[in-house]
Amino acid sequence: MNNRILTLALCIGLCLAVGFAGSTFTPEPGSWYYTTLNKPEWNPPDWLFAPVWTVLFIMMGTALAKVLGAGWQKNEVKTGVALFAIQLILNLGWSASFFGMQSPMKALVVIALLWIFIVLTMFAFARVSKPASLLLAPYLAWVSFASFLNFTILQLNP
């Protein structure tokens, strides 16, 4: 198997695995506090989140593979991968905070850090591969929206 294809598959698999891990904090609909939270009328329907996140995780994995393809020996690659790892952990941390701990406040702190590390990752990736950086733009946009949604839910549920 071509090394680039294997790297791409592993990177996408890693991101999807983190997405799956995050989803384990989300119990069955109707059986937990999320259904009792006041949410804005512009809150997306629950069915939309899984397909959006799946596409975003595939794009994230593709971006990571592009950066790794530039060569692990380069410091810019190591920096980009380290920042990517941090934002990936924070991504999982948001699910654990919001759903697992049932704390929109803790989740808001985590998502603010996540947003910062996505931006830092994009800048680091741009030094290696501009297309890799651009692949993270929809992710940043979604997390920006999710941050505002998280903030609004916190305001509606003092």
mmCIF file of C-alpha atoms in Angstrom:
data_model
loop_
_atom_site.group_PDB
_atom_site.id
_atom_site.type_symbol
_atom_site.label_atom_id
_atom_site.label_comp_id
_atom_site.label_asym_id
_atom_site.label_seq_id
_atom_site.Cartn_x
_atom_site.Cartn_y
_atom_site.Cartn_z
ATOM 1 C CA MET A 1 0.000 0.000 0.000
ATOM 2 C CA ASN A 2 1.238 3.478 -0.830
ATOM 3 C CA ASN A 3 2.702 5.209 2.240
ATOM 4 C CA ARG A 4 0.672 8.390 1.632
ATOM 5 C CA ILE A 5 -2.573 6.448 1.440
ATOM 6 C CA LEU A 6 -1.717 4.607 4.643
ATOM 7 C CA THR A 7 -0.847 7.904 6.388
ATOM 8 C CA LEU A 8 -4.104 9.450 5.168
ATOM 9 C CA ALA A 9 -6.130 6.464 6.370
ATOM 10 C CA LEU A 10 -4.441 6.479 9.780
ATOM 11 C CA CYS A 11 -4.872 10.237 10.224
ATOM 12 C CA ILE A 12 -8.545 10.138 9.280
ATOM 13 C CA GLY A 13 -9.005 7.069 11.477
ATOM 14 C CA LEU A 14 -7.422 8.864 14.432
ATOM 15 C CA CYS A 15 -9.719 11.862 14.055
ATOM 16 C CA LEU A 16 -12.801 9.681 13.644
ATOM 17 C CA ALA A 17 -11.755 7.660 16.706
ATOM 18 C CA VAL A 18 -11.585 10.864 18.763
ATOM 19 C CA GLY A 19 -15.015 11.788 17.412
ATOM 20 C CA PHE A 20 -16.351 8.399 18.424
ATOM 21 C CA ALA A 21 -14.775 8.749 21.879
ATOM 22 C CA GLY A 22 -16.496 12.114 22.269
ATOM 23 C CA SER A 23 -19.818 10.622 21.252
ATOM 24 C CA THR A 24 -19.626 8.147 24.146
ATOM 25 C CA PHE A 25 -20.348 11.070 26.492
ATOM 26 C CA THR A 26 -23.681 11.599 24.760
ATOM 27 C CA PRO A 27 -26.276 9.253 26.291
ATOM 28 C CA GLU A 28 -29.405 8.216 24.450
ATOM 29 C CA PRO A 29 -31.632 11.153 23.461
ATOM 30 C CA GLY A 30 -34.391 11.889 25.926
ATOM 31 C CA SER A 31 -32.675 10.275 28.883
ATOM 32 C CA TRP A 32 -30.534 13.066 30.255
ATOM 33 C CA TYR A 33 -30.114 16.709 31.090
ATOM 34 C CA TYR A 34 -29.511 18.011 27.535
ATOM 35 C CA THR A 35 -33.193 17.577 26.727
ATOM 36 C CA THR A 36 -34.110 19.701 29.748
ATOM 37 C CA LEU A 37 -31.800 22.599 28.852
ATOM 38 C CA ASN A 38 -33.285 25.729 27.376
ATOM 39 C CA LYS A 39 -31.813 26.127 23.893
ATOM 40 C CA PRO A 40 -32.190 28.927 21.365
ATOM 41 C CA GLU A 41 -34.653 28.388 18.549
ATOM 42 C CA TRP A 42 -31.732 28.430 16.105
ATOM 43 C CA ASN A 43 -30.175 25.371 17.783
ATOM 44 C CA PRO A 44 -29.498 22.841 14.992
ATOM 45 C CA PRO A 45 -31.490 19.604 15.050
ATOM 46 C CA ASP A 46 -29.730 16.742 16.839
ATOM 47 C CA TRP A 47 -29.498 14.632 13.654
ATOM 48 C CA LEU A 48 -27.258 17.262 12.016
ATOM 49 C CA PHE A 49 -24.332 16.950 14.410
ATOM 50 C CA ALA A 50 -23.108 13.452 13.472
ATOM 51 C CA PRO A 51 -22.801 14.063 9.710
ATOM 52 C CA VAL A 52 -21.233 17.504 10.191
ATOM 53 C CA TRP A 53 -18.671 16.185 12.642
ATOM 54 C CA THR A 54 -17.909 13.191 10.429
ATOM 55 C CA VAL A 55 -17.081 15.461 7.495
ATOM 56 C CA LEU A 56 -15.047 17.775 9.724
ATOM 57 C CA PHE A 57 -13.045 14.888 11.206
ATOM 58 C CA ILE A 58 -12.298 13.573 7.705
ATOM 59 C CA MET A 59 -11.095 17.045 6.667
ATOM 60 C CA MET A 60 -8.999 17.321 9.845
ATOM 61 C CA GLY A 61 -7.397 13.942 9.196
ATOM 62 C CA THR A 62 -6.668 14.913 5.614
ATOM 63 C CA ALA A 63 -5.016 18.136 6.802
ATOM 64 C CA LEU A 64 -2.888 16.218 9.292
ATOM 65 C CA ALA A 65 -1.807 13.758 6.603
ATOM 66 C CA LYS A 66 -0.790 16.617 4.289
ATOM 67 C CA VAL A 67 1.395 18.104 7.009
ATOM 68 C CA LEU A 68 2.941 14.750 7.932
ATOM 69 C CA GLY A 69 3.651 14.191 4.243
ATOM 70 C CA ALA A 70 6.063 17.128 4.319
ATOM 71 C CA GLY A 71 8.431 15.125 6.512
ATOM 72 C CA TRP A 72 8.536 14.519 10.245
ATOM 73 C CA GLN A 73 12.134 15.772 10.447
ATOM 74 C CA LYS A 74 10.997 19.377 9.873
ATOM 75 C CA ASN A 75 10.439 21.480 12.992
ATOM 76 C CA GLU A 76 7.400 23.164 11.399
ATOM 77 C CA VAL A 77 5.784 19.743 11.010
ATOM 78 C CA LYS A 78 6.507 18.785 14.610
ATOM 79 C CA THR A 79 5.071 22.081 15.858
ATOM 80 C CA GLY A 80 1.951 21.723 13.711
ATOM 81 C CA VAL A 81 1.381 18.133 14.820
ATOM 82 C CA ALA A 82 1.834 19.054 18.497
ATOM 83 C CA LEU A 83 -0.713 21.868 18.197
ATOM 84 C CA PHE A 84 -3.055 19.563 16.285
ATOM 85 C CA ALA A 85 -2.801 16.980 19.085
ATOM 86 C CA ILE A 86 -3.656 19.599 21.708
ATOM 87 C CA GLN A 87 -6.720 20.820 19.830
ATOM 88 C CA LEU A 88 -7.833 17.222 19.265
ATOM 89 C CA ILE A 89 -7.625 16.550 23.018
ATOM 90 C CA LEU A 90 -9.551 19.763 23.701
ATOM 91 C CA ASN A 91 -12.180 18.662 21.178
ATOM 92 C CA LEU A 92 -12.703 15.504 23.216
ATOM 93 C CA GLY A 93 -12.579 17.579 26.412
ATOM 94 C CA TRP A 94 -15.489 19.704 25.252
ATOM 95 C CA SER A 95 -17.722 16.643 24.879
ATOM 96 C CA ALA A 96 -16.618 15.384 28.277
ATOM 97 C CA SER A 97 -17.314 18.784 29.863
ATOM 98 C CA PHE A 98 -20.630 19.613 28.223
ATOM 99 C CA PHE A 99 -22.202 16.170 28.059
ATOM 100 C CA GLY A 100 -20.238 14.025 30.518
ATOM 101 C CA MET A 101 -19.912 16.569 33.335
ATOM 102 C CA GLN A 102 -23.147 18.301 32.288
ATOM 103 C CA SER A 103 -21.386 21.652 32.651
ATOM 104 C CA PRO A 104 -21.949 24.257 29.944
ATOM 105 C CA MET A 105 -19.655 26.601 31.939
ATOM 106 C CA LYS A 106 -16.679 24.212 31.914
ATOM 107 C CA ALA A 107 -17.445 23.423 28.283
ATOM 108 C CA LEU A 108 -17.342 27.133 27.407
ATOM 109 C CA VAL A 109 -13.836 27.408 28.875
ATOM 110 C CA VAL A 110 -12.722 24.314 26.979
ATOM 111 C CA ILE A 111 -14.239 25.466 23.685
ATOM 112 C CA ALA A 112 -12.541 28.863 24.014
ATOM 113 C CA LEU A 113 -9.202 27.082 24.401
ATOM 114 C CA LEU A 114 -10.136 24.764 21.525
ATOM 115 C CA TRP A 115 -10.831 27.756 19.270
ATOM 116 C CA ILE A 116 -7.441 29.296 20.118
ATOM 117 C CA PHE A 117 -5.613 26.043 19.418
ATOM 118 C CA ILE A 118 -7.421 25.534 16.113
ATOM 119 C CA VAL A 119 -6.229 28.989 15.022
ATOM 120 C CA LEU A 120 -2.682 28.225 16.205
ATOM 121 C CA THR A 121 -2.800 24.905 14.361
ATOM 122 C CA MET A 122 -3.981 26.611 11.184
ATOM 123 C CA PHE A 123 -1.085 29.080 11.337
ATOM 124 C CA ALA A 124 1.396 26.266 11.983
ATOM 125 C CA PHE A 125 -0.070 24.124 9.192
ATOM 126 C CA ALA A 126 0.070 27.081 6.774
ATOM 127 C CA ARG A 127 3.860 27.160 7.204
ATOM 128 C CA VAL A 128 3.949 23.586 5.917
ATOM 129 C CA SER A 129 0.925 23.333 3.598
ATOM 130 C CA LYS A 130 -1.585 26.079 2.838
ATOM 131 C CA PRO A 131 -4.176 23.514 1.650
ATOM 132 C CA ALA A 132 -3.833 21.712 5.010
ATOM 133 C CA SER A 133 -4.520 24.961 6.824
ATOM 134 C CA LEU A 134 -7.523 25.707 4.623
ATOM 135 C CA LEU A 135 -8.950 22.244 5.301
ATOM 136 C CA LEU A 136 -9.337 23.347 8.937
ATOM 137 C CA ALA A 137 -11.324 26.501 8.060
ATOM 138 C CA PRO A 138 -14.756 24.777 8.136
ATOM 139 C CA TYR A 139 -13.797 23.228 11.492
ATOM 140 C CA LEU A 140 -12.950 26.682 12.858
ATOM 141 C CA ALA A 141 -16.237 28.035 11.517
ATOM 142 C CA TRP A 142 -18.236 25.205 13.137
ATOM 143 C CA VAL A 143 -16.429 25.570 16.457
ATOM 144 C CA SER A 144 -17.065 29.328 16.310
ATOM 145 C CA PHE A 145 -20.767 28.617 15.870
ATOM 146 C CA ALA A 146 -20.661 25.955 18.601
ATOM 147 C CA SER A 147 -18.940 28.425 20.937
ATOM 148 C CA PHE A 148 -21.734 30.942 20.484
ATOM 149 C CA LEU A 149 -24.320 28.183 20.926
ATOM 150 C CA ASN A 150 -22.576 27.005 24.114
ATOM 151 C CA PHE A 151 -22.505 30.597 25.398
ATOM 152 C CA THR A 152 -26.189 31.081 24.582
ATOM 153 C CA ILE A 153 -27.183 27.829 26.306
ATOM 154 C CA LEU A 154 -25.243 28.942 29.358
ATOM 155 C CA GLN A 155 -27.109 32.280 29.348
ATOM 156 C CA LEU A 156 -30.486 30.548 28.971
ATOM 157 C CA ASN A 157 -29.728 28.147 31.842
ATOM 158 C CA PRO A 158 -28.281 30.202 34.744
#
